[in-house]
Amino acid sequence: MHTTGPTSRHPRRRTLLKAAGAAALTVPALTKVASAAGQDDTGLWDVIVIGAGFAGITAARELRARGKRVLVLEARDRIGGRTWTDTYGGQLIERGGTWVEPTQPHVGAELTRYSLALEEDEPISTTWLPTPSGPRQFTPEDGFGRIGLIFDRMFEGSRTYFEKPFQPLYRADLLRSLDKLSLRDRLTQLSLTPEEELLVNGQTAVYAGGSSATGAFTMFAHWWALAGHTNQGWNDTMRWRIAGGTKALLQAMINEARPTIKLSSPVSAVYDTGSVVYVTTTSGVRYGALAVVVAMPVNALSTVKFTPSLPPALTTATSQGLAVPNAVKLWIHARKGAGRVYGQGAEGGSPIPMLLPFKETADGMLYVAFSTDPRFNPTDVAQVQQAVRQLGVNLDVIGVKVHDWGRDPYARGGWTFRKPGQLTTLYPDVTFTSGRLSFASGDIANGWSGYIDGAIESGLRAARQAAGEE
Ligand SMILES: Cc1cc2nc3c(=O)[nH]c(=O)nc-3n(C[C@H](O)[C@H](O)[C@H](O)COP(=O)(O)OP(=O)(O)OC[C@H]3O[C@@H](n4cnc5c(N)ncnc54)[C@H](O)[C@@H]3O)c2cc1C
């Protein structure tokens, strides 16, 4: 989720964007699958990809382009994983990942490749931000400008310690000590006034999954660096959506590559014999391949039995978790009246610490909001209305559409947000390959971890690994 409000609106760039079960060693019977055009359906696949999110679909496309016979096994009855284009109030909505930035290199390349356009969110008219005397209205320029000045101080030096943001450990010498800091540690170092602290701690807390104490300072600083080390760049990360939704890009990739995709096929075991890898689903169906790309969320890797076991960095990553465990995205349908208002709460305040306007509907207006509070019931309209009021925003709520990514068995978390120490202790080993087994996930990207761009980046890398190119 990438939600600091789209801020002071700078020159429009629409024109730039147009183009844009551990089995015995004996070989088990293999299951045949009706295959896409151009692929035969013999039992042994070149590559099996586990997971049909952006990472898995990217890997599948790349491997098909290398002439491989590819089977994608997906647990859900839909593709997309933590992206999910749906409808509400007559509008196309995203229940997971949404905003992309055309300067994100992998997303940008895909938009150009498939001539997909972007849609820009309409500007925000008012921001409600917390102050020591309660929520206060600011103009977007003033409110986001104040936040930006604090972020400038918070991430001072990022051009040095994240000199090459796509090589996150390029300055490991500097990052080792910084990576020990939580966001809370960094806020404390800055000796902020109470006013300043309140302007940013709701954001740092929500990105970290509910508490600034659990999120790594280097995670936010990495995003800041990837966004060009500026508040403007950072705010631009939640400004553009893919026209037709994230599914439009996924579908374009699938249309090009036509991998065989089997939905409703949760994998329970991956067994690498040393020559063939067997993949078994929870219903006991077994497939074999010369290589496997595991493109599941890292938090969910612990649900699969790997033989031999996962490499140590991934074992640690899945047990500690990389994606935040509490991550609810809400679509709030309200009667017209409040307008294009942005609300942000203080850490530990409203169970909805962030609210953004989306689009008008026939009888109201849609807002998108996030919650990381496990005690909050986001499906209860009265609770939602009360939580939004705590931000200072008065919405007359008609209904809500909610997805709880933390409780989703095939995600087990929302957006990635590393904990202190995880960057320098888990990287680069989380991008391990044995040749037969490779791992793709937006959770373990070198660049935009926690973003669609990172998922695509990881899929490209895992495909090269599975093809024996690195
Ligand atoms: C609420 C929310 C908001 C976000 N906002 C943004 C945003 O605005 N912009 C942005 O760029 N990013 C955003 N992100 C992050 C982005 O959605 C993810 O980084 C990206 O979608 C991850 O893709 P992936 O392919 O790595 O993982 P996933 O999309 O999680 O795909 C993994 C796939 O593996 C499948 N799977 C799991 N277990 C099994 C199994 N046992 N067997 C078979 N299949 C299995 C899953 O069902 C899933 O389809 C957001 C994420 C969330 C949750």
Short mmCIF file of C-alpha atoms and ligand atoms in Angstrom, two decimals:
data_model
loop_
_atom_site.label_atom_id
_atom_site.label_comp_id
_atom_site.label_asym_id
_atom_site.label_seq_id
_atom_site.Cartn_x
_atom_site.Cartn_y
_atom_site.Cartn_z
CA MET A 1 0.00 0.00 0.00
CA HIS A 2 1.42 3.19 -0.87
CA THR A 3 -0.65 5.82 0.49
CA THR A 4 0.88 9.03 1.60
CA GLY A 5 -1.48 11.34 -0.09
CA PRO A 6 -0.78 12.36 -3.59
CA THR A 7 0.53 15.71 -2.74
CA SER A 8 0.88 19.09 -4.24
CA ARG A 9 0.08 18.53 -7.85
CA HIS A 10 2.94 19.24 -10.14
CA PRO A 11 2.70 19.48 -13.88
CA ARG A 12 0.63 16.64 -15.25
CA ARG A 13 2.57 14.00 -17.07
CA ARG A 14 -0.30 12.14 -18.61
CA THR A 15 1.15 12.65 -22.03
CA LEU A 16 4.33 10.85 -21.01
CA LEU A 17 2.34 7.93 -19.82
CA LYS A 18 0.05 7.06 -22.61
CA ALA A 19 2.28 4.54 -24.25
CA ALA A 20 2.57 3.42 -22.15
CA GLY A 21 4.67 -34.67 0.07
CA ALA A 22 8.05 -35.73 0.48
CA ALA A 23 7.79 -38.79 -1.59
CA ALA A 24 10.14 -41.70 -1.83
CA LEU A 25 12.86 -41.44 -4.42
CA THR A 26 10.93 -43.66 -6.76
CA VAL A 27 9.46 -41.71 -9.63
CA PRO A 28 5.77 -41.15 -8.92
CA ALA A 29 3.02 -41.13 -11.50
CA LEU A 30 2.76 -37.70 -12.99
CA THR A 31 -0.43 -35.85 -13.68
CA LYS A 32 -1.22 -34.72 -17.18
CA VAL A 33 -2.64 -31.28 -17.63
CA ALA A 34 -4.59 -29.86 -20.52
CA SER A 35 -2.10 -27.42 -21.89
CA ALA A 36 -2.15 -24.10 -23.66
CA ALA A 37 -1.62 -23.90 -27.37
CA GLY A 38 1.87 -24.77 -28.44
CA GLN A 39 2.72 -26.94 -25.45
CA ASP A 40 2.35 -30.67 -25.27
CA ASP A 41 1.02 -32.23 -22.13
CA THR A 42 3.57 -34.92 -21.35
CA GLY A 43 4.09 -35.57 -17.67
CA LEU A 44 7.44 -33.90 -17.13
CA TRP A 45 7.44 -30.13 -17.42
CA ASP A 46 10.47 -27.98 -18.10
CA VAL A 47 9.49 -25.61 -15.32
CA ILE A 48 6.70 -25.48 -12.75
CA VAL A 49 5.93 -22.05 -11.34
CA ILE A 50 4.14 -22.04 -7.97
CA GLY A 51 1.97 -18.94 -7.62
CA ALA A 52 0.24 -16.75 -10.22
CA GLY A 53 0.94 -13.31 -8.80
CA PHE A 54 3.07 -10.79 -10.69
CA ALA A 55 6.28 -12.62 -9.77
CA GLY A 56 5.04 -16.00 -10.99
CA ILE A 57 3.37 -14.75 -14.16
CA THR A 58 6.50 -12.77 -15.06
CA ALA A 59 8.69 -15.84 -14.54
CA ALA A 60 6.28 -17.97 -16.58
CA ARG A 61 6.29 -15.49 -19.47
CA GLU A 62 10.06 -15.26 -19.52
CA LEU A 63 10.47 -19.02 -19.49
CA ARG A 64 7.91 -19.48 -22.25
CA ALA A 65 9.89 -16.91 -24.28
CA ARG A 66 12.89 -19.24 -23.88
CA GLY A 67 10.83 -22.06 -25.35
CA LYS A 68 10.19 -23.83 -22.05
CA ARG A 69 7.10 -25.85 -21.29
CA VAL A 70 5.70 -24.13 -18.23
CA LEU A 71 2.99 -25.16 -15.77
CA VAL A 72 1.75 -22.57 -13.26
CA LEU A 73 0.08 -23.95 -10.13
CA GLU A 74 -2.02 -21.38 -8.28
CA ALA A 75 -3.78 -21.99 -4.95
CA ARG A 76 -6.61 -19.53 -5.50
CA ASP A 77 -9.42 -19.63 -8.05
CA ARG A 78 -8.01 -16.44 -9.58
CA ILE A 79 -4.67 -15.05 -10.73
CA GLY A 80 -3.08 -11.92 -9.28
CA GLY A 81 -2.28 -12.87 -5.68
CA ARG A 82 -1.87 -9.70 -3.65
CA THR A 83 -3.21 -7.71 -6.57
CA TRP A 84 -6.91 -8.20 -7.18
CA THR A 85 -8.94 -6.10 -9.59
CA ASP A 86 -12.59 -6.14 -8.56
CA THR A 87 -15.63 -3.84 -8.74
CA TYR A 88 -17.50 -1.85 -6.10
CA GLY A 89 -20.09 0.88 -6.46
CA GLY A 90 -19.87 0.39 -10.23
CA GLN A 91 -16.15 1.26 -10.26
CA LEU A 92 -13.09 -0.86 -10.95
CA ILE A 93 -11.22 -1.18 -7.64
CA GLU A 94 -8.03 -2.85 -6.48
CA ARG A 95 -8.30 -4.91 -3.32
CA GLY A 96 -4.52 -5.19 -3.03
CA GLY A 97 -1.61 -3.54 -4.88
CA THR A 98 -2.75 -0.56 -6.91
CA TRP A 99 -0.45 2.37 -7.62
CA VAL A 100 2.47 2.17 -10.00
CA GLU A 101 5.00 4.76 -11.04
CA PRO A 102 6.17 4.83 -14.66
CA THR A 103 9.72 5.45 -13.47
CA GLN A 104 9.66 2.13 -11.63
CA PRO A 105 11.80 0.39 -14.25
CA HIS A 106 10.13 -3.00 -14.48
CA VAL A 107 6.58 -1.68 -14.39
CA GLY A 108 7.58 1.03 -16.87
CA ALA A 109 8.96 -1.56 -19.28
CA GLU A 110 5.77 -3.62 -19.07
CA LEU A 111 3.54 -0.60 -19.69
CA THR A 112 5.53 0.21 -22.81
CA ARG A 113 5.65 -3.41 -23.97
CA TYR A 114 1.86 -3.76 -23.88
CA SER A 115 0.93 -0.13 -24.65
CA LEU A 116 -0.98 0.15 -21.41
CA ALA A 117 -2.05 3.61 -20.29
CA LEU A 118 -2.11 4.96 -16.77
CA GLU A 119 -4.88 6.84 -15.02
CA GLU A 120 -3.99 9.57 -12.60
CA ASP A 121 -5.92 9.94 -9.35
CA GLU A 122 -7.84 13.19 -9.12
CA PRO A 123 -6.19 15.69 -6.78
CA ILE A 124 -7.00 15.78 -3.09
CA SER A 125 -8.77 18.94 -1.98
CA THR A 126 -8.22 18.78 1.80
CA THR A 127 -5.97 16.91 4.20
CA TRP A 128 -6.79 16.17 7.82
CA LEU A 129 -3.65 15.59 9.87
CA PRO A 130 -3.17 14.98 13.60
CA THR A 131 -1.91 17.78 15.84
CA PRO A 132 -1.48 17.93 19.64
CA SER A 133 -4.90 19.60 19.88
CA GLY A 134 -6.63 17.07 17.60
CA PRO A 135 -7.13 16.60 13.86
CA ARG A 136 -6.63 19.77 11.81
CA GLN A 137 -7.35 20.66 8.21
CA PHE A 138 -4.45 21.67 5.97
CA THR A 139 -4.26 22.39 2.29
CA PRO A 140 -2.57 19.42 0.54
CA GLU A 141 0.44 21.59 -0.33
CA ASP A 142 0.87 22.68 3.27
CA GLY A 143 0.13 19.32 4.90
CA PHE A 144 2.22 17.11 2.64
CA GLY A 145 4.88 19.81 2.45
CA ARG A 146 5.27 19.72 6.26
CA ILE A 147 5.51 15.93 6.20
CA GLY A 148 8.09 16.14 3.42
CA LEU A 149 10.33 18.45 5.42
CA ILE A 150 10.44 15.88 8.22
CA PHE A 151 11.13 13.05 5.75
CA ASP A 152 13.99 15.09 4.27
CA ARG A 153 15.59 15.10 7.73
CA MET A 154 14.68 11.50 8.43
CA PHE A 155 16.35 10.16 5.29
CA GLU A 156 19.27 12.57 5.20
CA GLY A 157 22.28 10.77 3.74
CA SER A 158 20.20 8.27 1.71
CA ARG A 159 22.07 9.26 -1.47
CA THR A 160 25.18 7.89 0.18
CA TYR A 161 23.97 4.78 2.01
CA PHE A 162 21.57 3.82 -0.81
CA GLU A 163 23.81 5.15 -3.57
CA LYS A 164 22.64 2.38 -5.92
CA PRO A 165 19.12 1.57 -4.77
CA PHE A 166 18.82 -1.51 -7.02
CA GLN A 167 21.96 -2.91 -5.40
CA PRO A 168 20.70 -2.54 -1.86
CA LEU A 169 23.90 -3.74 -0.21
CA TYR A 170 26.22 -1.61 -2.35
CA ARG A 171 27.12 0.35 0.79
CA ALA A 172 26.78 -2.54 3.22
CA ASP A 173 29.55 -0.91 5.24
CA LEU A 174 27.20 1.99 6.07
CA LEU A 175 23.99 -0.01 6.19
CA ARG A 176 25.06 -2.54 8.81
CA SER A 177 24.53 -0.12 11.68
CA LEU A 178 21.59 1.73 10.09
CA ASP A 179 19.77 -1.54 9.49
CA LYS A 180 19.64 -2.15 13.25
CA LEU A 181 17.39 0.90 13.66
CA SER A 182 13.63 0.69 13.77
CA LEU A 183 11.58 3.58 12.43
CA ARG A 184 10.85 4.44 16.07
CA ASP A 185 14.60 4.62 16.78
CA ARG A 186 15.06 6.99 13.87
CA LEU A 187 12.12 9.21 14.92
CA THR A 188 13.65 9.42 18.40
CA GLN A 189 17.05 10.35 16.95
CA LEU A 190 15.47 13.31 15.17
CA SER A 191 14.24 14.89 18.44
CA LEU A 192 11.02 15.96 16.75
CA THR A 193 8.63 18.40 18.39
CA PRO A 194 5.26 16.85 19.38
CA GLU A 195 3.71 18.54 16.33
CA GLU A 196 6.31 17.07 13.97
CA GLU A 197 6.12 13.61 15.52
CA LEU A 198 2.34 13.50 15.01
CA LEU A 199 2.63 14.47 11.36
CA VAL A 200 4.67 11.39 10.45
CA ASN A 201 4.25 8.63 13.02
CA GLY A 202 0.88 7.51 11.62
CA GLN A 203 2.58 6.88 8.29
CA THR A 204 5.65 5.16 9.68
CA ALA A 205 3.41 2.97 11.86
CA VAL A 206 0.99 1.93 9.14
CA TYR A 207 3.72 1.05 6.66
CA ALA A 208 5.45 -1.02 9.34
CA GLY A 209 2.21 -2.89 10.03
CA GLY A 210 0.94 -1.02 13.08
CA SER A 211 3.98 0.07 15.07
CA SER A 212 7.01 2.18 14.14
CA ALA A 213 8.99 -0.02 16.51
CA THR A 214 8.66 -3.13 14.33
CA GLY A 215 9.62 -1.68 10.95
CA ALA A 216 13.19 -1.21 9.76
CA PHE A 217 14.33 2.34 9.15
CA THR A 218 16.26 1.08 6.10
CA MET A 219 13.06 -0.27 4.53
CA PHE A 220 11.42 3.15 4.32
CA ALA A 221 14.76 4.76 3.45
CA HIS A 222 15.16 2.25 0.60
CA TRP A 223 11.76 3.23 -0.84
CA TRP A 224 12.72 6.89 -0.44
CA ALA A 225 15.94 6.25 -2.36
CA LEU A 226 14.17 4.29 -5.10
CA ALA A 227 11.74 7.19 -5.46
CA GLY A 228 14.62 9.55 -6.19
CA HIS A 229 15.39 10.67 -2.61
CA THR A 230 12.68 13.34 -2.72
CA ASN A 231 9.28 13.88 -1.19
CA GLN A 232 7.92 14.57 -4.65
CA GLY A 233 9.17 11.23 -5.94
CA TRP A 234 7.81 9.46 -2.88
CA ASN A 235 4.37 11.01 -3.23
CA ASP A 236 4.30 10.12 -6.91
CA THR A 237 4.36 6.44 -5.96
CA MET A 238 0.67 6.62 -5.17
CA ARG A 239 -0.56 8.73 -7.99
CA TRP A 240 -1.03 6.47 -11.01
CA ARG A 241 -3.07 3.34 -11.64
CA ILE A 242 -3.00 1.03 -14.64
CA ALA A 243 -6.01 1.72 -16.86
CA GLY A 244 -8.10 -1.45 -16.80
CA GLY A 245 -6.57 -2.45 -13.46
CA THR A 246 -3.59 -4.56 -12.50
CA LYS A 247 -5.34 -7.50 -14.13
CA ALA A 248 -4.96 -5.78 -17.51
CA LEU A 249 -1.20 -6.11 -17.24
CA LEU A 250 -1.33 -9.67 -15.96
CA GLN A 251 -3.68 -10.65 -18.75
CA ALA A 252 -1.41 -9.07 -21.36
CA MET A 253 1.49 -11.12 -20.03
CA ILE A 254 -0.55 -14.31 -20.09
CA ASN A 255 -1.88 -13.61 -23.58
CA GLU A 256 1.67 -13.25 -24.84
CA ALA A 257 3.14 -16.31 -23.14
CA ARG A 258 0.17 -18.68 -22.83
CA PRO A 259 1.60 -20.80 -20.03
CA THR A 260 -0.58 -23.61 -18.75
CA ILE A 261 -2.21 -22.33 -15.55
CA LYS A 262 -3.97 -24.57 -13.08
CA LEU A 263 -6.09 -22.64 -10.57
CA SER A 264 -7.37 -23.96 -7.21
CA SER A 265 -4.21 -26.05 -6.88
CA PRO A 266 -2.54 -25.24 -3.55
CA VAL A 267 0.90 -26.83 -3.36
CA SER A 268 1.74 -28.70 -0.16
CA ALA A 269 5.14 -30.24 -0.94
CA VAL A 270 8.17 -29.69 -3.15
CA TYR A 271 10.64 -32.51 -3.39
CA ASP A 272 13.93 -32.10 -5.24
CA THR A 273 15.47 -35.47 -6.10
CA GLY A 274 18.57 -33.83 -7.54
CA SER A 275 17.43 -34.31 -11.12
CA VAL A 276 13.66 -33.91 -11.14
CA VAL A 277 11.58 -31.74 -8.79
CA TYR A 278 8.19 -33.10 -7.74
CA VAL A 279 5.44 -30.75 -6.71
CA THR A 280 2.43 -32.12 -4.86
CA THR A 281 -0.85 -30.31 -4.29
CA THR A 282 -3.02 -30.54 -1.17
CA SER A 283 -5.37 -32.84 -3.07
CA GLY A 284 -2.50 -35.25 -3.67
CA VAL A 285 -1.90 -34.53 -7.35
CA ARG A 286 1.79 -34.68 -8.24
CA TYR A 287 3.66 -32.97 -11.06
CA GLY A 288 7.31 -33.20 -12.06
CA ALA A 289 9.64 -30.70 -13.67
CA LEU A 290 13.29 -30.12 -14.38
CA ALA A 291 13.10 -26.83 -12.48
CA VAL A 292 10.67 -25.06 -10.17
CA VAL A 293 10.18 -21.36 -9.51
CA VAL A 294 8.55 -20.86 -6.14
CA ALA A 295 6.66 -17.58 -6.55
CA MET A 296 4.68 -17.67 -3.31
CA PRO A 297 4.65 -14.91 -0.70
CA VAL A 298 7.64 -15.45 1.59
CA ASN A 299 5.30 -15.47 4.63
CA ALA A 300 3.52 -18.50 3.11
CA LEU A 301 6.62 -20.60 2.33
CA SER A 302 6.33 -22.23 5.76
CA THR A 303 3.05 -23.85 4.65
CA VAL A 304 4.88 -26.02 2.10
CA LYS A 305 7.10 -28.99 2.97
CA PHE A 306 10.38 -28.57 1.10
CA THR A 307 12.74 -31.53 0.75
CA PRO A 308 15.58 -30.78 1.15
CA SER A 309 14.61 -27.94 3.47
CA LEU A 310 14.56 -24.33 2.42
CA PRO A 311 17.90 -22.56 2.48
CA PRO A 312 18.59 -20.86 5.84
CA ALA A 313 17.88 -17.26 4.73
CA LEU A 314 14.44 -18.22 3.42
CA THR A 315 13.71 -20.37 6.48
CA THR A 316 14.46 -17.35 8.67
CA ALA A 317 12.54 -15.00 6.39
CA THR A 318 9.38 -17.12 6.41
CA SER A 319 9.50 -17.68 10.16
CA GLN A 320 10.12 -13.99 10.94
CA GLY A 321 7.85 -12.77 8.14
CA LEU A 322 8.69 -10.10 5.59
CA ALA A 323 5.20 -8.84 4.79
CA VAL A 324 3.30 -7.09 7.58
CA PRO A 325 1.03 -9.52 9.45
CA ASN A 326 -1.88 -7.11 9.95
CA ALA A 327 -2.94 -5.53 6.70
CA VAL A 328 -6.54 -4.75 5.91
CA LYS A 329 -7.53 -2.73 2.88
CA LEU A 330 -11.00 -1.20 2.99
CA TRP A 331 -13.12 0.30 0.28
CA ILE A 332 -15.58 2.67 1.91
CA HIS A 333 -18.69 3.75 0.04
CA ALA A 334 -20.06 6.99 1.51
CA ARG A 335 -22.77 9.44 0.58
CA LYS A 336 -21.53 12.51 -1.24
CA GLY A 337 -20.54 15.42 0.95
CA ALA A 338 -17.04 15.00 2.33
CA GLY A 339 -15.43 15.36 -1.09
CA ARG A 340 -11.84 14.55 -2.02
CA VAL A 341 -10.49 14.47 1.49
CA TYR A 342 -7.36 12.73 2.78
CA GLY A 343 -7.17 11.71 6.43
CA GLN A 344 -4.15 10.52 8.38
CA GLY A 345 -4.12 9.53 12.05
CA ALA A 346 -1.44 9.37 14.71
CA GLU A 347 0.31 6.16 15.70
CA GLY A 348 -1.90 4.31 18.19
CA GLY A 349 -4.89 6.52 17.34
CA SER A 350 -7.68 5.65 14.94
CA PRO A 351 -7.79 2.00 13.81
CA ILE A 352 -7.96 3.48 10.29
CA PRO A 353 -4.79 5.56 10.14
CA MET A 354 -5.09 6.41 6.46
CA LEU A 355 -7.96 7.35 4.16
CA LEU A 356 -7.80 8.52 0.54
CA PRO A 357 -10.51 9.58 -1.88
CA PHE A 358 -11.10 7.52 -5.02
CA LYS A 359 -14.01 8.14 -7.37
CA GLU A 360 -17.61 9.22 -7.34
CA THR A 361 -20.31 6.59 -7.78
CA ALA A 362 -23.93 7.03 -8.85
CA ASP A 363 -25.03 7.63 -5.27
CA GLY A 364 -21.87 8.54 -3.40
CA MET A 365 -18.12 8.43 -3.33
CA LEU A 366 -15.55 5.67 -2.83
CA TYR A 367 -12.65 6.02 -0.40
CA VAL A 368 -9.76 3.64 0.10
CA ALA A 369 -8.42 3.07 3.60
CA PHE A 370 -6.00 0.85 5.49
CA SER A 371 -6.00 -0.69 8.92
CA THR A 372 -3.28 -2.56 10.78
CA ASP A 373 -5.21 -2.91 14.04
CA PRO A 374 -6.12 -6.56 14.73
CA ARG A 375 -8.77 -5.51 17.30
CA PHE A 376 -10.74 -3.53 14.74
CA ASN A 377 -13.69 -5.04 12.87
CA PRO A 378 -13.46 -3.41 9.42
CA THR A 379 -16.71 -4.98 8.22
CA ASP A 380 -18.73 -3.13 10.88
CA VAL A 381 -20.01 0.06 9.21
CA ALA A 382 -20.53 1.84 12.56
CA GLN A 383 -16.94 1.07 13.64
CA VAL A 384 -15.61 2.25 10.28
CA GLN A 385 -17.57 5.51 10.49
CA GLN A 386 -16.31 6.10 14.03
CA ALA A 387 -12.68 5.31 13.06
CA VAL A 388 -12.81 7.76 10.16
CA ARG A 389 -14.32 10.44 12.43
CA GLN A 390 -11.28 10.09 14.68
CA LEU A 391 -9.25 11.38 11.70
CA GLY A 392 -11.49 14.47 11.59
CA VAL A 393 -13.31 13.24 8.48
CA ASN A 394 -17.08 13.05 8.58
CA LEU A 395 -18.25 10.32 6.22
CA ASP A 396 -21.80 9.06 5.95
CA VAL A 397 -20.87 5.44 5.26
CA ILE A 398 -23.17 3.34 3.05
CA GLY A 399 -21.07 0.19 2.99
CA VAL A 400 -17.56 -1.31 3.04
CA LYS A 401 -15.70 -3.92 1.02
CA VAL A 402 -12.76 -5.37 2.89
CA HIS A 403 -9.92 -7.78 2.41
CA ASP A 404 -7.79 -8.92 5.33
CA TRP A 405 -4.45 -9.92 3.76
CA GLY A 406 -2.97 -11.00 7.08
CA ARG A 407 -5.67 -13.64 7.52
CA ASP A 408 -5.58 -14.66 3.87
CA PRO A 409 -4.07 -18.19 3.91
CA TYR A 410 -2.28 -17.70 0.60
CA ALA A 411 -0.75 -14.37 1.55
CA ARG A 412 -0.32 -14.47 5.35
CA GLY A 413 0.58 -10.81 5.24
CA GLY A 414 0.12 -7.64 3.25
CA TRP A 415 2.80 -5.42 1.75
CA THR A 416 6.43 -6.19 2.53
CA PHE A 417 8.05 -4.17 5.27
CA ARG A 418 11.30 -5.57 6.58
CA LYS A 419 12.14 -5.62 10.26
CA PRO A 420 15.37 -4.20 11.69
CA GLY A 421 18.33 -6.32 10.63
CA GLN A 422 16.58 -8.23 7.87
CA LEU A 423 18.17 -6.38 4.94
CA THR A 424 21.76 -6.97 5.99
CA THR A 425 21.29 -10.46 7.41
CA LEU A 426 18.97 -12.01 4.80
CA TYR A 427 20.22 -10.38 1.58
CA PRO A 428 21.53 -11.50 -0.84
CA ASP A 429 20.87 -15.09 0.29
CA VAL A 430 17.08 -14.79 -0.09
CA THR A 431 17.64 -14.78 -3.85
CA PHE A 432 19.17 -18.27 -3.60
CA THR A 433 18.96 -20.76 -6.44
CA SER A 434 19.98 -24.38 -6.54
CA GLY A 435 19.54 -24.37 -10.30
CA ARG A 436 16.49 -26.60 -10.00
CA LEU A 437 14.80 -24.46 -7.36
CA SER A 438 14.54 -20.65 -7.54
CA PHE A 439 12.42 -18.16 -5.60
CA ALA A 440 10.52 -15.16 -6.89
CA SER A 441 8.51 -12.70 -4.82
CA GLY A 442 7.99 -9.00 -4.47
CA ASP A 443 9.00 -9.62 -0.86
CA ILE A 444 12.61 -10.30 -1.85
CA ALA A 445 13.27 -7.86 -4.67
CA ASN A 446 16.54 -5.99 -4.81
CA GLY A 447 14.68 -2.81 -5.65
CA TRP A 448 11.02 -2.15 -5.00
CA SER A 449 10.25 -4.82 -2.40
CA GLY A 450 6.64 -4.45 -1.34
CA TYR A 451 5.64 -3.25 -4.79
CA ILE A 452 4.48 -4.75 -8.08
CA ASP A 453 7.73 -3.53 -9.62
CA GLY A 454 9.67 -5.69 -7.18
CA ALA A 455 7.52 -8.72 -7.96
CA ILE A 456 8.26 -8.33 -11.69
CA GLU A 457 11.97 -7.79 -10.99
CA SER A 458 12.10 -11.00 -8.94
CA GLY A 459 10.23 -12.97 -11.62
CA LEU A 460 12.74 -11.88 -14.26
CA ARG A 461 15.63 -12.93 -12.03
CA ALA A 462 14.11 -16.29 -11.06
CA ALA A 463 13.41 -17.07 -14.73
CA ARG A 464 17.07 -16.48 -15.56
CA GLN A 465 18.05 -18.74 -12.68
CA ALA A 466 15.62 -21.48 -13.73
CA ALA A 467 16.95 -21.24 -17.29
CA GLY A 468 20.48 -21.70 -15.97
CA GLU A 469 21.58 -18.22 -17.01
CA GLU A 470 22.69 -17.09 -13.54
C1 LIG B 1 -3.16 -4.05 0.67
C2 LIG B 1 -1.97 -3.99 -0.24
C3 LIG B 1 -1.70 -2.82 -0.92
C4 LIG B 1 -0.60 -2.74 -1.78
N1 LIG B 1 -0.40 -1.59 -2.51
C5 LIG B 1 0.53 -1.58 -3.49
C6 LIG B 1 0.58 -0.50 -4.41
O1 LIG B 1 -0.22 0.42 -4.35
N2 LIG B 1 1.54 -0.55 -5.39
C7 LIG B 1 2.40 -1.60 -5.52
O2 LIG B 1 3.24 -1.59 -6.44
N3 LIG B 1 2.35 -2.65 -4.65
C8 LIG B 1 1.43 -2.67 -3.66
N4 LIG B 1 1.32 -3.74 -2.84
C9 LIG B 1 2.30 -4.82 -2.95
C10 LIG B 1 2.06 -5.70 -4.17
O3 LIG B 1 0.70 -6.03 -4.25
C11 LIG B 1 2.91 -6.96 -3.99
O4 LIG B 1 4.26 -6.60 -3.76
C12 LIG B 1 2.89 -7.86 -5.23
O5 LIG B 1 1.58 -8.01 -5.73
C13 LIG B 1 3.48 -9.21 -4.84
O6 LIG B 1 3.44 -10.09 -5.96
P1 LIG B 1 4.02 -11.55 -5.81
O7 LIG B 1 3.76 -12.24 -7.09
O8 LIG B 1 5.39 -11.51 -5.28
O9 LIG B 1 3.15 -12.21 -4.64
P2 LIG B 1 1.60 -12.55 -4.64
O10 LIG B 1 0.85 -11.55 -5.42
O11 LIG B 1 1.20 -12.76 -3.23
O12 LIG B 1 1.51 -13.91 -5.47
C14 LIG B 1 1.83 -15.15 -4.88
C15 LIG B 1 0.85 -16.18 -5.39
O13 LIG B 1 1.17 -17.44 -4.77
C16 LIG B 1 -0.05 -18.09 -4.49
N5 LIG B 1 0.15 -19.13 -3.47
C17 LIG B 1 0.35 -18.97 -2.15
N6 LIG B 1 0.50 -20.16 -1.56
C18 LIG B 1 0.41 -21.09 -2.55
C19 LIG B 1 0.50 -22.51 -2.57
N7 LIG B 1 0.68 -23.23 -1.46
N8 LIG B 1 0.35 -23.15 -3.75
C20 LIG B 1 0.15 -22.45 -4.92
N9 LIG B 1 0.06 -21.10 -4.94
C21 LIG B 1 0.21 -20.44 -3.77
C22 LIG B 1 -0.96 -16.97 -4.03
O14 LIG B 1 -2.32 -17.34 -4.07
C23 LIG B 1 -0.59 -15.86 -5.00
O15 LIG B 1 -1.41 -15.88 -6.14
C24 LIG B 1 0.25 -3.86 -1.94
C25 LIG B 1 -0.02 -5.04 -1.24
C26 LIG B 1 -1.12 -5.10 -0.41
C27 LIG B 1 -1.41 -6.39 0.30
#
